[in-house]
Coordinates of C-alpha atoms and ligand atoms in Angstrom, one line a residue:
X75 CA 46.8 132.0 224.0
X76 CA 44.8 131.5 220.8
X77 CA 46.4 131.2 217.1
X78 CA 43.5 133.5 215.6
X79 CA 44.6 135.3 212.7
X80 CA 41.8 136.9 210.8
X81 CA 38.4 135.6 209.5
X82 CA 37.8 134.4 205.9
X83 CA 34.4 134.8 203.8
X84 CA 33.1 131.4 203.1
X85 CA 32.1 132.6 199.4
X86 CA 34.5 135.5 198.6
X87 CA 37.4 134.2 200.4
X88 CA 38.0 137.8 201.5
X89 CA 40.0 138.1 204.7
X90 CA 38.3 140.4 207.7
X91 CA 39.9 141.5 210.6
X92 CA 38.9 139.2 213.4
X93 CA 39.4 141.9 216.3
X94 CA 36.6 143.4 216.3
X95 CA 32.9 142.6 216.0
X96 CA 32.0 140.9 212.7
X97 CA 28.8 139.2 211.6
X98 CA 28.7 138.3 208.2
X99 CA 30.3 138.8 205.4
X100 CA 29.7 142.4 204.0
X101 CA 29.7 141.9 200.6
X102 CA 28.1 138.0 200.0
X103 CA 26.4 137.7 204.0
X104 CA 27.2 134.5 204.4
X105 CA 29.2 133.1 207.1
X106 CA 32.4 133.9 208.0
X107 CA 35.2 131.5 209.2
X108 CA 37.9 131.7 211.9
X109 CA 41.3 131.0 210.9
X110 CA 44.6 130.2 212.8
X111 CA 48.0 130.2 212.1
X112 CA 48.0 126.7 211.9
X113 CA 51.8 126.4 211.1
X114 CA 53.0 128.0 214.3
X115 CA 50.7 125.8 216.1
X116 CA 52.0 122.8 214.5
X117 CA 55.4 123.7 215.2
X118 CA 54.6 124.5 218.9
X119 CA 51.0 122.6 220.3
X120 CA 51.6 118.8 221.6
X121 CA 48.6 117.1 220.9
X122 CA 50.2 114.4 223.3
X123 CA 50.1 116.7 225.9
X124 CA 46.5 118.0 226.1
X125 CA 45.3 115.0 228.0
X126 CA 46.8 116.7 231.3
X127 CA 44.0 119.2 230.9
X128 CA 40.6 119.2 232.4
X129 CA 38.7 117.7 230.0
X130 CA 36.5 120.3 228.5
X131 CA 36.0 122.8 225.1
X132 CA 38.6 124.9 226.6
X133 CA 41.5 121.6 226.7
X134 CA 42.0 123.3 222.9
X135 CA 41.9 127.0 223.6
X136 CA 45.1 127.8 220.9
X137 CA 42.6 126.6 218.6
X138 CA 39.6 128.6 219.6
X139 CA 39.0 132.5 219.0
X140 CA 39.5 133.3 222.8
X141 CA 43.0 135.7 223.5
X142 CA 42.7 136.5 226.9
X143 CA 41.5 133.2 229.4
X144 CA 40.0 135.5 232.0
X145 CA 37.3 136.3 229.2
X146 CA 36.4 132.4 229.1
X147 CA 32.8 131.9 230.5
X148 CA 32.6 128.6 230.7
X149 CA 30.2 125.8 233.0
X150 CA 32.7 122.7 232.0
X151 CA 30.9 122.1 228.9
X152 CA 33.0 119.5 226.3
X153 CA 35.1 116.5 226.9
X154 CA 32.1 114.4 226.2
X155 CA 32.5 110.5 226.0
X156 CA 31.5 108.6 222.5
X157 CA 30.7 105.3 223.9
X158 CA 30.6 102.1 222.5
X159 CA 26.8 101.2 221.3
X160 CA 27.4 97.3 221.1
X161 CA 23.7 96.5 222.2
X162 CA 22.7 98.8 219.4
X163 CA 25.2 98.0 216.7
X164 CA 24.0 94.1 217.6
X165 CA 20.3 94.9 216.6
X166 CA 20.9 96.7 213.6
X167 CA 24.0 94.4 212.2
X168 CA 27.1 96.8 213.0
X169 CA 29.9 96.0 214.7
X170 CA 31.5 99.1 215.8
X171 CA 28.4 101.7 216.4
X172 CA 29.5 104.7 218.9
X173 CA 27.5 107.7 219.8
X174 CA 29.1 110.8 221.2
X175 CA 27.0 111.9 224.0
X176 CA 26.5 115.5 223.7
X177 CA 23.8 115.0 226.2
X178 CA 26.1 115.6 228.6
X179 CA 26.8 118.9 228.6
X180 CA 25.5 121.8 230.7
X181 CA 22.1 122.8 229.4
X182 CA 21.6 119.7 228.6
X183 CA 22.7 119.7 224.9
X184 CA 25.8 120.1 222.7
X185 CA 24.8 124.2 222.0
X186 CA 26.5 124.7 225.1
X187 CA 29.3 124.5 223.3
X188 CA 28.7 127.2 220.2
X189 CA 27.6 129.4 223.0
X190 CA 30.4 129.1 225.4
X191 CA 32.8 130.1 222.2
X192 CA 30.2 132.6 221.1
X193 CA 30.1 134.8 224.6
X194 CA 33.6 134.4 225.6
X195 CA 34.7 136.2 222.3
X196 CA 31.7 138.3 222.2
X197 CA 32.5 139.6 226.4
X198 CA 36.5 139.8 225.2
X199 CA 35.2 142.4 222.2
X200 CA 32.9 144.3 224.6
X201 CA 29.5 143.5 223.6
X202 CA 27.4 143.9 226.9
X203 CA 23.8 142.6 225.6
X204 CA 23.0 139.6 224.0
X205 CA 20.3 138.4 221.2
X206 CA 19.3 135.3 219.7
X207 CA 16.4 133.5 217.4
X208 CA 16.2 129.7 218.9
X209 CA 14.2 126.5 218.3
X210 CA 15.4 126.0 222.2
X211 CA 18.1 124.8 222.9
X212 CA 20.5 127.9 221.6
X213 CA 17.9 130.1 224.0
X214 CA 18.5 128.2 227.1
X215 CA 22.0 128.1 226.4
X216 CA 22.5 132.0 225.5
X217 CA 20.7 132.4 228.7
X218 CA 22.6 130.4 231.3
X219 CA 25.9 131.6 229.6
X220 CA 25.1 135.3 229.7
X221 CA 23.8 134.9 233.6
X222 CA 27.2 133.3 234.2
X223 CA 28.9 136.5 232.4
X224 CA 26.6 139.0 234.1
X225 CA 25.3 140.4 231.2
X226 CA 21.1 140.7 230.1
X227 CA 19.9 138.0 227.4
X228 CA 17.4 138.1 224.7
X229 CA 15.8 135.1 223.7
X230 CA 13.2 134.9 220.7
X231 CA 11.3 131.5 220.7
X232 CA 8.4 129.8 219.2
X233 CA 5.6 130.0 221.5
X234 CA 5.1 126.0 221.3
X235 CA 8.8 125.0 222.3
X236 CA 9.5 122.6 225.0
X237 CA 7.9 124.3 227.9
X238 CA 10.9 123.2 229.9
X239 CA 13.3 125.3 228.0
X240 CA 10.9 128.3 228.2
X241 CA 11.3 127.5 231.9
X242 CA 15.3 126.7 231.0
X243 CA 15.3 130.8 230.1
X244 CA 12.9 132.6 232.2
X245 CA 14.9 130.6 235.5
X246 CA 17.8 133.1 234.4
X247 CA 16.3 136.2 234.2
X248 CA 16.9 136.3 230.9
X249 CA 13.8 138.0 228.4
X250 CA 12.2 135.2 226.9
X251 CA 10.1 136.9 223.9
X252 CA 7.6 134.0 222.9
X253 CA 7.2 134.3 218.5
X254 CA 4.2 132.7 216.8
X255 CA 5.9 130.7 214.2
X256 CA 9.4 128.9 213.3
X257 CA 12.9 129.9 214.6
X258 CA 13.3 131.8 210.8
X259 CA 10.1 134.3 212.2
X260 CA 12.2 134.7 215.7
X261 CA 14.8 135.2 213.6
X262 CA 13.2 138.5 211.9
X263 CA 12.3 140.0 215.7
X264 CA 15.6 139.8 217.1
X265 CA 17.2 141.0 214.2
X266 CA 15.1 144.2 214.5
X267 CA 15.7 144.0 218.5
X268 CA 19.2 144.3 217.5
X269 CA 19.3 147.4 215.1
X270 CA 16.8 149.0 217.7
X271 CA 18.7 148.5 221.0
X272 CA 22.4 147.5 219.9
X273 CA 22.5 144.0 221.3
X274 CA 24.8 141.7 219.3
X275 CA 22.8 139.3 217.7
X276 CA 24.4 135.2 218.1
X277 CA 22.1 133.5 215.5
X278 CA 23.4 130.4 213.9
X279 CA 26.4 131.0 211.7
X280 CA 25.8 135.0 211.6
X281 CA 28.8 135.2 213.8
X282 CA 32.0 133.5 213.6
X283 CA 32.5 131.7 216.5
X284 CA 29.6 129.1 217.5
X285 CA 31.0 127.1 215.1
X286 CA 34.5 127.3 216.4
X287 CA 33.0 125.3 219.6
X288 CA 30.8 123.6 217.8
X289 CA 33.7 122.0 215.9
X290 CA 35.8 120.8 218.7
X291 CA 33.5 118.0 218.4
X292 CA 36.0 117.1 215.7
X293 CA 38.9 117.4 217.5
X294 CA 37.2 115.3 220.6
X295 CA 35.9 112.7 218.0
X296 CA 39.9 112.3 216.6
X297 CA 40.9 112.1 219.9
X298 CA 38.6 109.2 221.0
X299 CA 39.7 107.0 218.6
X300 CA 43.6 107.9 219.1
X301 CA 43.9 110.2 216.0
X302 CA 42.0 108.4 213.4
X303 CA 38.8 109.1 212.9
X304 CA 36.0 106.8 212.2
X305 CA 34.2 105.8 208.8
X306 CA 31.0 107.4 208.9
X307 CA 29.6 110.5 211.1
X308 CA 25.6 110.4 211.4
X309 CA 24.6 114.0 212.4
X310 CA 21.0 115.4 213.0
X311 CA 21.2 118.5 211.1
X312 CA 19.3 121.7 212.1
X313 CA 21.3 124.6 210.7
X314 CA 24.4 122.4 210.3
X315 CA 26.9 124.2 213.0
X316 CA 28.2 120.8 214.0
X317 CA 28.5 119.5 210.1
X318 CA 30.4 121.9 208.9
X319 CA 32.5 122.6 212.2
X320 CA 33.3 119.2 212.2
X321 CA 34.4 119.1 208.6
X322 CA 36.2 122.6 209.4
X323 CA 38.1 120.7 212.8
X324 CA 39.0 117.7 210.1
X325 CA 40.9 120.2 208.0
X326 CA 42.5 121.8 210.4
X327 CA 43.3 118.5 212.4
X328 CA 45.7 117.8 208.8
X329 CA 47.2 121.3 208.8
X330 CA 48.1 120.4 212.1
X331 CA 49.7 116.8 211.4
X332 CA 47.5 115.2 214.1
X333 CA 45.3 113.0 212.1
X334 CA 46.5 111.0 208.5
X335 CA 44.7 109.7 206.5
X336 CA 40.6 109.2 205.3
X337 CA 38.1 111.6 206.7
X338 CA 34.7 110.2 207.6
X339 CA 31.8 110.2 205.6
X340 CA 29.4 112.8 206.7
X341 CA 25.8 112.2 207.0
X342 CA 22.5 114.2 207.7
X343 CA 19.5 113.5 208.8
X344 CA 16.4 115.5 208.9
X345 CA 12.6 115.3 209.4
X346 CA 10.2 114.7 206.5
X347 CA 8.5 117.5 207.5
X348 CA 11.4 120.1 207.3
X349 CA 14.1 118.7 205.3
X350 CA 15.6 121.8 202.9
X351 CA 19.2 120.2 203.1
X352 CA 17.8 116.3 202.4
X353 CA 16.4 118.2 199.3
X354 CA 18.9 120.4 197.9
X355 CA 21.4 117.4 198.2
X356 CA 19.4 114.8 195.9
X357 CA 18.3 117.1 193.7
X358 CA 22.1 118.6 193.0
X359 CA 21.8 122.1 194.6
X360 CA 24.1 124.3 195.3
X361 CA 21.8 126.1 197.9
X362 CA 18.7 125.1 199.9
X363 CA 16.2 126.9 199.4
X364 CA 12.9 127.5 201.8
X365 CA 10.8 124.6 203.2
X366 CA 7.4 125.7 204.0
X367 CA 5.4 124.5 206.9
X368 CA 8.2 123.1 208.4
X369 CA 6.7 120.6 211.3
X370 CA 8.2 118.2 213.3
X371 CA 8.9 117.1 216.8
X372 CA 12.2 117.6 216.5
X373 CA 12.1 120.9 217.6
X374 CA 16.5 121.5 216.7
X375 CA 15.3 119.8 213.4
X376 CA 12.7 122.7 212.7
X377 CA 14.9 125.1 210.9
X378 CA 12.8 125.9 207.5
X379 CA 16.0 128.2 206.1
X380 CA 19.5 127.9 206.9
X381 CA 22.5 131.4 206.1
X382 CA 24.8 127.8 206.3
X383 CA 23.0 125.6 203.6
X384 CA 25.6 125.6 200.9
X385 CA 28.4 125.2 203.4
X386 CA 26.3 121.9 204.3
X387 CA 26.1 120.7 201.0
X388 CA 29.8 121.0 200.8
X389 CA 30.4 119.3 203.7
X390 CA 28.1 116.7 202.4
X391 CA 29.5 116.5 198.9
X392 CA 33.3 116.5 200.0
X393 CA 32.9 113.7 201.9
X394 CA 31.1 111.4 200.1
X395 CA 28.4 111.5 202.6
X396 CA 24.3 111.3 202.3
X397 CA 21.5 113.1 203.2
X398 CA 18.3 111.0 204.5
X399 CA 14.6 112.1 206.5
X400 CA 12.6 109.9 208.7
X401 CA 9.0 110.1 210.3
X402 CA 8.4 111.5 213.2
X403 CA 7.0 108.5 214.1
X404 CA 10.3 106.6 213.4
X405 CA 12.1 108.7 215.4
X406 CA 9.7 108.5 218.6
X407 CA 10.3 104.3 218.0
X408 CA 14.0 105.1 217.8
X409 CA 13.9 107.0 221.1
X410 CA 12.6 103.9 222.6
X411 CA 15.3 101.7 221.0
X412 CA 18.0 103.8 222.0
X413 CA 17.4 103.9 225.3
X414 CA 16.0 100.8 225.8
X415 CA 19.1 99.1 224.3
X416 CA 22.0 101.3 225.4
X417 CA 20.4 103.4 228.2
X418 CA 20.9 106.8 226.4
X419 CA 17.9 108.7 226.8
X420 CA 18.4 111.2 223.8
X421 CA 15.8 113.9 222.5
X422 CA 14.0 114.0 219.4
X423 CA 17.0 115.0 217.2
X424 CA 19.3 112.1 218.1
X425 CA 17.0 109.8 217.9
X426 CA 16.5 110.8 214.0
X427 CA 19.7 109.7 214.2
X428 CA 19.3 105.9 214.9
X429 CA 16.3 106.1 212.8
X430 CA 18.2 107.4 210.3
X431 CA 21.3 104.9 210.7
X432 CA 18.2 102.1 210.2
X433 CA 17.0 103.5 206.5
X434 CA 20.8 103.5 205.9
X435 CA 21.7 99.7 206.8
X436 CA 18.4 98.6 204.9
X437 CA 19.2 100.7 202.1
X438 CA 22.4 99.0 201.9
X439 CA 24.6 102.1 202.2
X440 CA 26.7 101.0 205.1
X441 CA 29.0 98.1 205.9
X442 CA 29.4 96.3 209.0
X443 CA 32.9 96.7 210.0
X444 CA 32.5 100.3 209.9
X445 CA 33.4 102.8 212.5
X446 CA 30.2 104.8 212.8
X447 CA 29.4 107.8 215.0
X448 CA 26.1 109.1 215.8
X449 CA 25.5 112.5 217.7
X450 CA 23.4 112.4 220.4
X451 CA 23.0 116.1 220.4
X452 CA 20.6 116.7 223.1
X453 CA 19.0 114.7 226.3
X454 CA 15.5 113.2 226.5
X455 CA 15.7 115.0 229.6
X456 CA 14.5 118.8 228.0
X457 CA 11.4 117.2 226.2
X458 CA 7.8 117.6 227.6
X459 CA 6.2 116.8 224.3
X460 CA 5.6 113.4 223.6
Ligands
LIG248 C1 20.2 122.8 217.4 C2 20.1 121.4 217.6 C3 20.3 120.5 216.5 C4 20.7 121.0 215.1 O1 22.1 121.5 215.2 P1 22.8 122.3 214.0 O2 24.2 122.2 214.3 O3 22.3 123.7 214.1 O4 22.4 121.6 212.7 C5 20.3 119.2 216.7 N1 20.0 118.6 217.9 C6 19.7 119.4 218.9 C7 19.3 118.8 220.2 C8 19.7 120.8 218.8 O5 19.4 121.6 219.9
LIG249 ZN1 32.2 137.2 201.0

């Protein structure tokens, strides 16, 4: 059912075997990637014909890291709508604004779908116990996915996350382990956890497959706008799964002769108070490096150190995209807009987003027959700060 064929070092290029549990790379640790016999698929997939499939993450199982489908733990995240934002677009001066609505998905936020990737493979290779460092929204994800595989769930958070997604976790039965600090010091604690007690540790891009669901994204945005894709891509970047799946889905979307032409612009946005990718891009880095005293309200924003930073700044580079941080307090106003002008209450990450899209158009960057996409990443709806 899946055209795996191995995993490839991001650095090293290396090939590793991709049936059996991998983390990073051994040699460089830095991510690994999936990859798929891309030919075959070409040569056998109708992209015509996926349409007569439910509409979720799992419509492009050949293309995801899954062999057996009785392994797939799923809750019907994906097939996510990007709506038309004419209201929006009309304020700021653009005449073809969308915004895929990640919102939608179970958990309340587009890391359902990294997750629903991550545990499926994960169950399929026998891991029984789960691990992960979160800002939130990866935690309350890990957790409902493992409860709906059966398995126990480890969740390292910082004690002032969204009270909602502590609540999200503990509703499970899941081990919710509150950290004082960022998601990089929960990061350090469930690493240990996981040399200690041999549970397989999901953190952001130190296993393959996240990204593989994070990147059908990609494939949903191509096939919303009938296998083109749009000019621009706005993305509120954390530790970049989404950017760099997205770029990864593009790729493979021309292996597979399903799109033609241009591939969008790539954008991300960040918080001036955490913003090590915003940096690293202007000043020409190859790498980001640590941002201390990372604070913001974005809570999926707050990620001081990413193992993904120079896959990000390819992305970013490649495409001829930007890089750009607002206030917090420009993105609480851009909350209001949002909803108040399209009816899309988005959380503190998406609306960075539209905040974002502002500096852009005043800055001049963007033109107004554009096709631009922002991500709203994650509802209003799991936010009890204000
Ligand atoms: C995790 C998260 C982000 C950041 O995503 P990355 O793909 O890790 O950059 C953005 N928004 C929300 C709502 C999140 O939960
Ligand atoms: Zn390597």
């Amino acid at each position: 059912m899946s055209y795996l064929t191995h995993l490839e070092c991001s650095h090293c290029h290396q090939q590793i075997a991709a049936d059996q549990l991998q983390r990073l790379c051994p040699d460089c640790q830095l991510p690994l990637l999936a990859r798929y016999d891309l030919t075959r698929a070409r040569g056998e997939l109708d992209r015509d014909a996926l349409p007569n499939r439910p509409a979720t993450l799992w419509r492009y199982r050949e293309l995801l890291p899954v062999r057996d489908p009785h392994h797939i733990i799923s809750l019907g995240e994906g097939g996510n709508p990007v709506l038309h934002a004419p209201r929006l677009g009309n304020l700021l001066g653009l005449n073809q604004l969308f915004i895929k609505d990640e919102g939608q998905n179970p958990t309340g936020s587009f890391k359902a779908l990294g997750l629903s990737a991550a545990v499926s493979r994960a169950i399929e290779l026998g891991v029984q116990e789960f691990v992960i460092p979160t800002a939130g929204n990866a935690g309350g994800a890990l957790a409902s996915y493992a409860a709906r595989a059966g398995v126990p769930a480890h969740i390292f958070m910082p004690r002032d996350a969204q009270r909602i997604i502590q609540q999200e976790v503990r509703v499970t039965g899941a081990d919710l382990q509150l950290v004082d600090g960022l998601i990089t010091d929960a990061g350090r604690h469930a690493a240990a956890a996981a040399a200690e007690f041999g549970w397989f540790d999901v953190s952001t891009l130190k296993e393959p497959y996240r990204l593989e669901g994070k990147k059908i994204m990609g494939y949903e945005v191509a096939a919303a706008f009938d296998w083109t894709l749009p000019e621009v891509i706005i993305y509120p970047t954390g530790g970049g799964t989404g950017l760099i799946g997205m770029w990864k889905a593009f790729a493979e979307l021309a292996q597979l002769g399903w799109i033609h032409g241009p591939r969008p612009k790539m954008v991300a946005v960040q918080s001036e108070g955490c913003a090590p990718v915003v940096k690293a891009f202007h000043e020409g880095a190859e790498e980001t490096s640590f941002w201390d005293n990372a604070t913001t309200l974005a809570g999926g924003l707050r990620v001081p150190a990413a193992v993904g930073g120079r896959l990000m700044l390819q992305t970013l580079r490649e495409s001829q995209g930007t890089a750009v941080t607002v206030s917090d307090q420009e993105m609480q106003a851009a909350q209001k807009l949002l909803a108040g002008a399209e009816g899309i209450f988005a959380g503190m990450e998406a609306a960075a987003t539209v905040a974002g899209l502002q500096t852009l158009v005043e800055g001049g960057w963007l033109e107004p027959d554009q096709r631009i996409v922002l991500f709203n990443t994650g509802s209003g709806l799991k936010q009890d700060h204000f």
